[in-house]
mmCIF file of C-alpha atoms and ligand atoms in Angstrom:
data_model
loop_
_atom_site.group_PDB
_atom_site.id
_atom_site.type_symbol
_atom_site.label_atom_id
_atom_site.label_comp_id
_atom_site.label_asym_id
_atom_site.label_seq_id
_atom_site.Cartn_x
_atom_site.Cartn_y
_atom_site.Cartn_z
ATOM 1 C CA MET A 102 65.600 69.207 89.867
ATOM 2 C CA TRP A 103 64.768 72.947 88.749
ATOM 3 C CA GLY A 104 65.880 76.567 89.344
ATOM 4 C CA ILE A 105 65.377 80.084 87.856
ATOM 5 C CA ILE A 106 68.556 82.881 88.438
ATOM 6 C CA ALA A 107 67.655 87.263 87.420
ATOM 7 C CA THR A 108 69.760 90.514 87.059
ATOM 8 C CA TRP A 109 68.565 92.498 89.869
ATOM 9 C CA ARG A 110 66.022 92.819 93.226
ATOM 10 C CA MET A 111 63.092 93.524 91.000
ATOM 11 C CA ALA A 112 63.226 90.440 89.141
ATOM 12 C CA VAL A 113 62.312 88.282 93.272
ATOM 13 C CA GLU A 114 57.910 88.267 92.956
ATOM 14 C CA GLY A 115 58.806 87.075 89.899
ATOM 15 C CA ILE A 116 61.627 84.548 90.608
ATOM 16 C CA GLY A 117 59.179 83.381 92.986
ATOM 17 C CA LYS A 118 55.976 83.219 90.426
ATOM 18 C CA ALA A 119 57.791 81.400 88.604
ATOM 19 C CA SER A 120 59.503 78.812 91.298
ATOM 20 C CA GLU A 121 56.110 77.546 91.872
ATOM 21 C CA MET A 122 55.222 77.224 88.130
ATOM 22 C CA LEU A 123 58.402 75.543 89.145
ATOM 23 C CA LYS A 124 58.002 72.977 91.579
ATOM 24 C CA ALA A 125 54.506 72.340 90.130
ATOM 25 C CA GLU A 126 56.490 70.543 86.698
ATOM 26 C CA GLY A 127 56.074 73.543 84.938
ATOM 27 C CA ASP A 128 57.725 74.616 81.490
ATOM 28 C CA ALA A 129 60.407 76.824 81.535
ATOM 29 C CA GLY A 130 59.379 78.737 79.148
ATOM 30 C CA ASP A 131 56.297 79.699 80.835
ATOM 31 C CA ALA A 132 57.568 80.888 83.800
ATOM 32 C CA ILE A 133 60.024 82.607 82.617
ATOM 33 C CA GLU A 134 57.860 84.535 80.848
ATOM 34 C CA THR A 135 55.346 84.507 83.610
ATOM 35 C CA ALA A 136 58.711 86.044 85.692
ATOM 36 C CA ILE A 137 59.511 89.007 83.410
ATOM 37 C CA LYS A 138 55.948 90.322 83.134
ATOM 38 C CA GLU A 139 56.345 90.950 86.528
ATOM 39 C CA VAL A 140 58.536 92.905 86.462
ATOM 40 C CA GLU A 141 57.619 94.348 83.112
ATOM 41 C CA ASP A 142 53.869 94.871 84.981
ATOM 42 C CA PHE A 143 55.575 97.108 88.166
ATOM 43 C CA PRO A 144 55.368 101.098 87.951
ATOM 44 C CA TYR A 145 58.003 102.052 89.662
ATOM 45 C CA TYR A 146 60.948 100.205 87.804
ATOM 46 C CA LYS A 147 62.546 102.257 85.724
ATOM 47 C CA SER A 148 64.642 100.351 83.421
ATOM 48 C CA VAL A 149 61.590 97.279 82.288
ATOM 49 C CA GLY A 150 58.145 97.834 80.923
ATOM 50 C CA TYR A 151 55.676 100.004 82.485
ATOM 51 C CA GLY A 152 57.590 102.968 84.138
ATOM 52 C CA GLY A 153 60.792 102.596 82.426
ATOM 53 C CA LEU A 154 62.418 105.473 80.890
ATOM 54 C CA PRO A 155 61.938 107.017 77.906
ATOM 55 C CA ASN A 156 64.704 107.474 75.092
ATOM 56 C CA GLU A 157 66.147 111.361 74.300
ATOM 57 C CA GLU A 158 62.594 112.425 72.450
ATOM 58 C CA MET A 159 60.401 111.288 75.479
ATOM 59 C CA GLU A 160 59.136 107.757 73.557
ATOM 60 C CA VAL A 161 59.383 104.393 75.081
ATOM 61 C CA GLU A 162 61.264 102.059 73.293
ATOM 62 C CA LEU A 163 61.317 98.585 74.451
ATOM 63 C CA ASP A 164 63.872 95.617 73.830
ATOM 64 C CA ALA A 165 63.402 92.386 74.766
ATOM 65 C CA ALA A 166 64.147 88.343 74.074
ATOM 66 C CA TYR A 167 63.687 85.157 74.329
ATOM 67 C CA MET A 168 65.902 81.736 73.964
ATOM 68 C CA ASP A 169 64.992 77.821 74.179
ATOM 69 C CA GLY A 170 67.029 75.768 74.793
ATOM 70 C CA ASP A 171 65.863 72.445 73.427
ATOM 71 C CA THR A 172 65.078 74.038 69.689
ATOM 72 C CA LEU A 173 67.124 77.235 70.075
ATOM 73 C CA ASP A 174 64.503 79.465 69.219
ATOM 74 C CA ILE A 175 65.230 82.415 69.276
ATOM 75 C CA GLY A 176 63.108 85.845 68.936
ATOM 76 C CA ALA A 177 63.522 89.624 69.826
ATOM 77 C CA VAL A 178 61.777 92.652 69.632
ATOM 78 C CA GLY A 179 64.239 96.282 69.933
ATOM 79 C CA ALA A 180 62.573 99.866 69.557
ATOM 80 C CA ILE A 181 58.991 98.591 70.509
ATOM 81 C CA LYS A 182 56.604 101.470 71.442
ATOM 82 C CA ASP A 183 53.213 101.010 72.909
ATOM 83 C CA PHE A 184 52.873 97.496 73.439
ATOM 84 C CA ALA A 185 52.428 96.751 77.516
ATOM 85 C CA ASN A 186 54.267 93.170 77.241
ATOM 86 C CA PRO A 187 57.433 92.816 74.839
ATOM 87 C CA ILE A 188 58.803 89.877 76.639
ATOM 88 C CA SER A 189 55.606 87.730 75.063
ATOM 89 C CA ILE A 190 55.834 89.048 71.595
ATOM 90 C CA ALA A 191 59.761 87.688 71.780
ATOM 91 C CA ARG A 192 58.689 84.687 72.863
ATOM 92 C CA ARG A 193 55.634 84.393 69.976
ATOM 93 C CA LEU A 194 58.238 85.639 67.603
ATOM 94 C CA SER A 195 60.261 82.616 69.104
ATOM 95 C CA ARG A 196 58.042 80.692 66.954
ATOM 96 C CA GLU A 197 58.604 81.658 63.594
ATOM 97 C CA SER A 198 60.640 80.006 61.171
ATOM 98 C CA VAL A 199 61.811 83.700 59.697
ATOM 99 C CA ASN A 200 61.504 87.010 61.029
ATOM 100 C CA ASN A 201 63.135 86.041 64.270
ATOM 101 C CA PHE A 202 63.976 89.953 65.722
ATOM 102 C CA LEU A 203 61.698 92.461 65.057
ATOM 103 C CA VAL A 204 62.361 96.853 65.449
ATOM 104 C CA GLY A 205 60.920 99.808 65.912
ATOM 105 C CA GLU A 206 57.475 99.720 63.684
ATOM 106 C CA GLY A 207 57.174 96.966 62.386
ATOM 107 C CA ALA A 208 57.629 94.745 64.997
ATOM 108 C CA GLU A 209 54.863 96.851 66.682
ATOM 109 C CA LYS A 210 53.297 95.472 63.276
ATOM 110 C CA PHE A 211 53.104 92.764 64.178
ATOM 111 C CA ALA A 212 52.184 92.952 67.970
ATOM 112 C CA HIS A 213 49.189 94.759 66.294
ATOM 113 C CA ARG A 214 48.109 92.119 64.246
ATOM 114 C CA GLU A 215 48.858 88.625 66.750
ATOM 115 C CA GLY A 216 46.675 91.018 69.370
ATOM 116 C CA PHE A 217 48.872 91.754 72.476
ATOM 117 C CA GLU A 218 48.204 94.197 74.243
ATOM 118 C CA ARG A 219 48.307 98.171 73.656
ATOM 119 C CA LYS A 220 49.358 100.330 76.802
ATOM 120 C CA ASN A 221 51.037 103.365 76.683
ATOM 121 C CA MET A 222 54.090 102.833 78.553
ATOM 122 C CA LEU A 223 55.336 106.129 79.082
ATOM 123 C CA SER A 224 54.304 106.686 83.493
ATOM 124 C CA ASP A 225 53.471 109.897 84.904
ATOM 125 C CA ARG A 226 57.090 109.271 87.293
ATOM 126 C CA ALA A 227 58.971 109.361 83.603
ATOM 127 C CA LYS A 228 58.574 111.997 81.939
ATOM 128 C CA ILE A 229 59.688 113.803 86.251
ATOM 129 C CA HIS A 230 62.493 111.879 85.224
ATOM 130 C CA TYR A 231 63.183 112.744 81.743
ATOM 131 C CA ARG A 232 62.444 116.717 82.680
ATOM 132 C CA ASN A 233 64.566 116.610 85.653
ATOM 133 C CA ARG A 234 67.327 114.550 83.627
ATOM 134 C CA VAL A 235 66.377 117.640 81.245
ATOM 135 C CA LYS A 236 67.076 120.223 83.582
ATOM 136 C CA GLU A 237 70.309 118.736 85.374
ATOM 137 C CA VAL A 238 72.149 118.304 81.481
ATOM 138 C CA GLN A 239 71.785 121.460 80.637
ATOM 139 C CA GLU A 240 72.937 123.165 83.680
ATOM 140 C CA GLN A 241 75.966 121.095 84.133
ATOM 141 C CA GLU A 242 76.675 120.392 80.617
ATOM 142 C CA ILE A 243 76.796 116.644 81.648
ATOM 143 C CA LYS A 244 76.305 113.838 79.139
ATOM 144 C CA PRO A 245 72.438 112.962 79.192
ATOM 145 C CA TYR A 246 72.672 108.596 79.368
ATOM 146 C CA SER A 247 72.144 108.089 82.496
ATOM 147 C CA GLY A 248 71.051 104.660 83.903
ATOM 148 C CA HIS A 249 70.317 101.380 82.316
ATOM 149 C CA ASP A 250 69.491 98.794 84.014
ATOM 150 C CA THR A 251 68.040 94.787 82.247
ATOM 151 C CA VAL A 252 65.800 91.696 83.953
ATOM 152 C CA GLY A 253 67.577 89.032 82.055
ATOM 153 C CA MET A 254 66.628 84.997 83.403
ATOM 154 C CA VAL A 255 67.811 81.272 82.872
ATOM 155 C CA CYS A 256 65.596 79.150 84.040
ATOM 156 C CA LEU A 257 66.473 75.156 84.060
ATOM 157 C CA ASP A 258 62.443 73.164 84.643
ATOM 158 C CA THR A 259 61.307 69.490 85.755
ATOM 159 C CA HIS A 260 62.108 67.744 81.451
ATOM 160 C CA GLY A 261 65.489 69.251 81.754
ATOM 161 C CA LYS A 262 64.485 72.920 79.636
ATOM 162 C CA MET A 263 66.106 75.776 79.889
ATOM 163 C CA THR A 264 65.484 79.106 78.237
ATOM 164 C CA ALA A 265 66.624 82.544 78.398
ATOM 165 C CA ALA A 266 65.108 85.934 78.434
ATOM 166 C CA THR A 267 65.672 89.617 78.623
ATOM 167 C CA SER A 268 63.700 93.255 78.974
ATOM 168 C CA THR A 269 64.652 96.486 78.956
ATOM 169 C CA SER A 270 64.161 100.052 78.268
ATOM 170 C CA GLY A 271 67.286 100.476 77.713
ATOM 171 C CA LEU A 272 69.256 103.237 78.367
ATOM 172 C CA PHE A 273 67.609 106.527 80.049
ATOM 173 C CA MET A 274 68.557 109.891 77.397
ATOM 174 C CA LYS A 275 69.098 106.930 74.277
ATOM 175 C CA LYS A 276 68.591 108.178 70.666
ATOM 176 C CA LYS A 277 65.762 106.635 69.367
ATOM 177 C CA GLY A 278 65.915 103.950 67.808
ATOM 178 C CA ARG A 279 68.450 103.289 69.987
ATOM 179 C CA VAL A 280 69.430 98.910 70.638
ATOM 180 C CA GLY A 281 71.658 97.143 72.828
ATOM 181 C CA ASP A 282 72.623 94.065 73.338
ATOM 182 C CA SER A 283 69.553 92.821 75.259
ATOM 183 C CA PRO A 284 67.653 91.793 72.344
ATOM 184 C CA VAL A 285 70.963 90.488 70.683
ATOM 185 C CA SER A 286 71.528 86.702 70.811
ATOM 186 C CA GLY A 287 75.521 85.832 72.827
ATOM 187 C CA SER A 288 74.743 89.811 73.916
ATOM 188 C CA GLY A 289 72.255 89.769 76.082
ATOM 189 C CA PHE A 290 71.275 85.999 76.588
ATOM 190 C CA TYR A 291 72.526 82.837 75.016
ATOM 191 C CA VAL A 292 70.995 79.297 75.881
ATOM 192 C CA ASP A 293 70.694 75.348 75.920
ATOM 193 C CA SER A 294 69.702 72.859 78.082
ATOM 194 C CA MET A 295 72.811 70.884 76.704
ATOM 195 C CA VAL A 296 74.414 73.107 78.525
ATOM 196 C CA GLY A 297 73.394 75.959 80.704
ATOM 197 C CA GLY A 298 72.800 79.547 80.318
ATOM 198 C CA ALA A 299 73.875 82.597 80.445
ATOM 199 C CA THR A 300 71.699 86.027 80.401
ATOM 200 C CA ALA A 301 73.320 90.380 81.271
ATOM 201 C CA THR A 302 73.099 93.491 82.062
ATOM 202 C CA GLY A 303 75.565 96.606 81.815
ATOM 203 C CA LEU A 304 75.360 98.990 79.050
ATOM 204 C CA GLY A 305 75.258 97.608 76.129
ATOM 205 C CA GLU A 306 77.679 98.649 73.957
ATOM 206 C CA ASP A 307 80.322 97.401 76.176
ATOM 207 C CA VAL A 308 78.547 94.071 75.848
ATOM 208 C CA MET A 309 78.267 93.432 72.524
ATOM 209 C CA LYS A 310 81.804 93.969 71.846
ATOM 210 C CA GLY A 311 82.956 90.654 73.421
ATOM 211 C CA CYS A 312 79.509 88.388 73.489
ATOM 212 C CA VAL A 313 79.882 87.424 77.099
ATOM 213 C CA SER A 314 76.986 85.581 77.628
ATOM 214 C CA TYR A 315 77.545 83.119 74.763
ATOM 215 C CA GLU A 316 81.014 83.139 75.829
ATOM 216 C CA ILE A 317 80.417 82.425 79.373
ATOM 217 C CA VAL A 318 77.481 79.337 77.819
ATOM 218 C CA ARG A 319 81.828 77.971 75.675
ATOM 219 C CA LEU A 320 83.265 78.515 79.149
ATOM 220 C CA MET A 321 80.453 75.707 80.992
ATOM 221 C CA LYS A 322 80.789 73.527 77.956
ATOM 222 C CA GLU A 323 84.221 73.348 78.620
ATOM 223 C CA GLY A 324 83.537 72.280 81.511
ATOM 224 C CA MET A 325 83.236 75.005 84.075
ATOM 225 C CA HIS A 326 81.298 75.872 86.871
ATOM 226 C CA PRO A 327 78.968 78.681 85.781
ATOM 227 C CA GLN A 328 80.550 80.511 89.178
ATOM 228 C CA ALA A 329 83.081 80.236 87.573
ATOM 229 C CA ALA A 330 82.224 80.647 84.286
ATOM 230 C CA CYS A 331 81.186 83.776 85.038
ATOM 231 C CA GLU A 332 84.108 85.443 87.079
ATOM 232 C CA LYS A 333 86.606 84.204 84.234
ATOM 233 C CA ALA A 334 84.634 85.226 81.145
ATOM 234 C CA VAL A 335 83.847 88.927 83.119
ATOM 235 C CA GLN A 336 87.571 89.955 84.382
ATOM 236 C CA MET A 337 88.739 89.010 81.523
ATOM 237 C CA PHE A 338 86.951 90.542 78.862
ATOM 238 C CA ASP A 339 86.343 94.022 82.091
ATOM 239 C CA GLU A 340 90.669 93.880 81.302
ATOM 240 C CA THR A 341 90.130 93.624 77.365
ATOM 241 C CA LEU A 342 87.970 97.016 77.366
ATOM 242 C CA ARG A 343 90.675 98.602 79.857
ATOM 243 C CA ARG A 344 93.281 97.444 78.003
ATOM 244 C CA ARG A 345 92.265 97.980 74.998
ATOM 245 C CA ARG A 346 90.005 100.683 75.958
ATOM 246 C CA GLY A 347 91.045 103.073 78.442
ATOM 247 C CA LYS A 348 87.675 102.041 80.188
ATOM 248 C CA ALA A 349 84.759 99.061 80.362
ATOM 249 C CA GLY A 350 80.975 99.696 80.767
ATOM 250 C CA ASP A 351 79.491 98.286 83.625
ATOM 251 C CA MET A 352 79.185 94.631 82.660
ATOM 252 C CA SER A 353 76.791 91.756 85.056
ATOM 253 C CA LEU A 354 76.113 88.343 84.680
ATOM 254 C CA VAL A 355 74.169 85.725 85.952
ATOM 255 C CA ALA A 356 74.716 81.744 84.493
ATOM 256 C CA MET A 357 72.991 78.773 85.632
ATOM 257 C CA ASN A 358 73.527 75.429 84.270
ATOM 258 C CA ASN A 359 71.439 72.141 82.962
ATOM 259 C CA LYS A 360 72.561 71.123 86.776
ATOM 260 C CA GLY A 361 70.969 73.436 88.578
ATOM 261 C CA GLU A 362 74.292 75.076 89.733
ATOM 262 C CA TRP A 363 74.455 78.536 88.858
ATOM 263 C CA GLY A 364 77.122 82.135 89.298
ATOM 264 C CA VAL A 365 77.137 85.627 88.699
ATOM 265 C CA ALA A 366 80.517 88.378 88.068
ATOM 266 C CA THR A 367 79.788 91.975 88.393
ATOM 267 C CA ASN A 368 82.493 94.811 87.813
ATOM 268 C CA ILE A 369 80.539 96.632 89.961
ATOM 269 C CA GLU A 370 79.401 97.476 93.622
ATOM 270 C CA GLY A 371 76.204 97.158 94.181
ATOM 271 C CA PHE A 372 75.064 94.229 91.540
ATOM 272 C CA SER A 373 72.351 92.366 93.397
ATOM 273 C CA PHE A 374 70.703 89.422 91.818
ATOM 274 C CA ALA A 375 67.446 86.048 92.438
ATOM 275 C CA VAL A 376 68.100 82.827 92.720
ATOM 276 C CA ALA A 377 65.311 80.094 93.671
ATOM 277 C CA THR A 378 65.834 76.696 92.478
ATOM 278 C CA ALA A 379 64.273 73.568 93.934
ATOM 279 C CA ASP A 380 66.780 73.249 97.343
ATOM 280 C CA GLN A 381 66.613 77.119 97.878
ATOM 281 C CA GLU A 382 63.305 79.441 98.528
ATOM 282 C CA PRO A 383 63.498 82.947 96.234
ATOM 283 C CA ILE A 384 66.201 84.637 97.725
ATOM 284 C CA VAL A 385 68.440 88.689 96.953
ATOM 285 C CA TYR A 386 71.671 88.303 96.924
ATOM 286 C CA LEU A 387 73.953 91.125 96.156
ATOM 287 C CA THR A 388 77.656 91.139 95.083
ATOM 288 C CA LYS A 389 80.822 92.280 96.765
ATOM 289 C CA GLN A 390 83.889 91.760 95.108
ATOM 290 C CA VAL A 391 86.299 90.322 97.335
ATOM 291 C CA ASP A 392 90.940 89.967 96.533
ATOM 292 C CA GLY A 393 89.642 89.550 92.232
ATOM 293 C CA LYS A 394 86.611 87.131 93.374
ATOM 294 C CA CYS A 395 82.334 88.019 93.670
ATOM 295 C CA VAL A 396 81.534 87.167 97.189
ATOM 296 C CA HIS A 397 77.525 87.208 97.580
ATOM 297 C CA GLU A 398 75.501 87.882 100.860
ATOM 298 C CA VAL A 399 72.509 88.082 101.484
ATOM 299 C CA ALA A 400 70.344 91.234 101.450
ATOM 300 C CA SER A 401 69.477 92.277 104.334
ATOM 301 C CA GLN A 402 66.122 92.954 105.478
ATOM 302 C CA GLU A 403 66.665 96.581 106.122
ATOM 303 C CA TRP A 404 68.192 96.714 102.415
ATOM 304 C CA LEU A 405 65.622 95.200 100.799
ATOM 305 C CA ASP A 406 62.732 97.976 102.942
ATOM 306 C CA ASN A 407 65.507 100.735 101.765
ATOM 307 C CA TYR A 408 65.221 99.661 98.258
ATOM 308 C CA MET A 409 61.367 99.451 98.065
ATOM 309 C CA LYS A 410 61.023 102.921 99.739
ATOM 310 C CA THR A 411 63.435 104.920 97.627
ATOM 311 C CA ARG A 412 61.895 103.581 94.297
ATOM 312 C CA THR A 413 58.275 104.033 95.924
ATOM 313 C CA ALA A 414 59.365 107.896 97.008
ATOM 314 C CA PRO A 415 56.893 110.845 95.574
ATOM 315 C CA LEU A 416 59.058 112.263 92.928
ATOM 316 C CA VAL A 417 59.416 115.745 93.474
ATOM 317 C CA GLU A 418 60.222 118.197 89.921
ATOM 318 C CA LYS A 419 63.213 119.761 89.765
HETATM 319 N N1 LIG B 261 71.802 96.317 78.285
HETATM 320 C C1 LIG B 261 71.307 97.225 78.658
HETATM 321 C C2 LIG B 261 71.362 98.156 77.418
HETATM 322 O O1 LIG B 261 72.078 98.272 76.793
HETATM 323 C C3 LIG B 261 70.568 97.976 80.041
HETATM 324 C C4 LIG B 261 71.384 97.318 80.801
HETATM 325 O O2 LIG B 261 71.000 96.390 81.141
HETATM 326 O O3 LIG B 261 71.784 97.887 81.550
HETATM 327 O O4 LIG B 261 70.286 98.734 76.811
#
C-alpha cells in the first residue's frame, strides 16, 4: 500500500508526481519533498513559495517543516527569505542531530552555506496584491490580515515509511518575524510510521493552542480511523475555543494512517484537499459539513476549471 494526502486543491499536481514515485516503490521522503516543491514553484499560488503573499513590510517570509515518521526526525525553518524551496532546507535540517529548527537570518545562513538556490520570492502579482490591500486597509479602516493557506501533506510509501511536510507564506500582512503553526511539530504536522500522520491549515495562532495534528495522531494510536480522529479533534477543539474565547479561527486537518486510510475535518465551508493511494488516482475533494459530520464530494470539472481561471486571471491595481 502507498498513499499521499494534502491540504487544498493546489497540491494535486504535486500529488500526481509523488504518486508516480510511490508506485515505483520510491521513498516517502523523496515523494513528499517533490510534491511540496511543485506547489512552492508554481507562481500563481498566493500562499506557498514563489508568489506567496508578503508580510506588512512587503517581504515574503516562509515557514516549512519536514518530519520522518520512522526516526521521528524533524527539520523546520521559520520566517526564511529569498530561498526557492524552504521544504528542501527543512528536510536537510531534519538530518542534523541538533539545530533542527532555524529561523530568519540563521536559517538563511545555513541554506546559503549548504548551497540551496537563492531566489527573490516576491512576484509582481504579489506586489499588486500587497498594494491593493494597503489601499483597502486605509480606506475601510480594517485589520490588514487577509488570507492564508498552507500546503501540508502526509505520505506513506510501500516500505511502510511515513512522512509529513508543510510549506507556507503564512498570514498575508503578518508582522515581520511572525511564525505560524506550520513549522511547529504537533501543531502544523506530526507523523509516526507506527500509527499515521496529520497536518493542518488554518489560523496558526489558534491551531497552536490545541496541538491539533498531534491530537489526531494520538487518537489514531488509540485505534480510531483517520476520519473519526480528524472529526473528533477538530470538533472538540473548535468547541473549546468558542466556549473559552468566544470564537475559533479557521482550522482544516487531513490525516492518513499506516494502512493508507485517510480522513479530513474542517470548521470552514469550501475546504478542498487532494489524495491519491494505491487504489485511487489523484482526486480533489471538497468538504461540507452535514449534521456535524464532514462529507467529502469529488470536485466537479467546472469547479476545477474555475479555480485555475480565478488564480491566473489578470490582476488590476486598485
Ligand atoms: N497555518 C498557516 C499559518 O498560520 C496558514 C494557513 O494554513 O492557512 O501560518
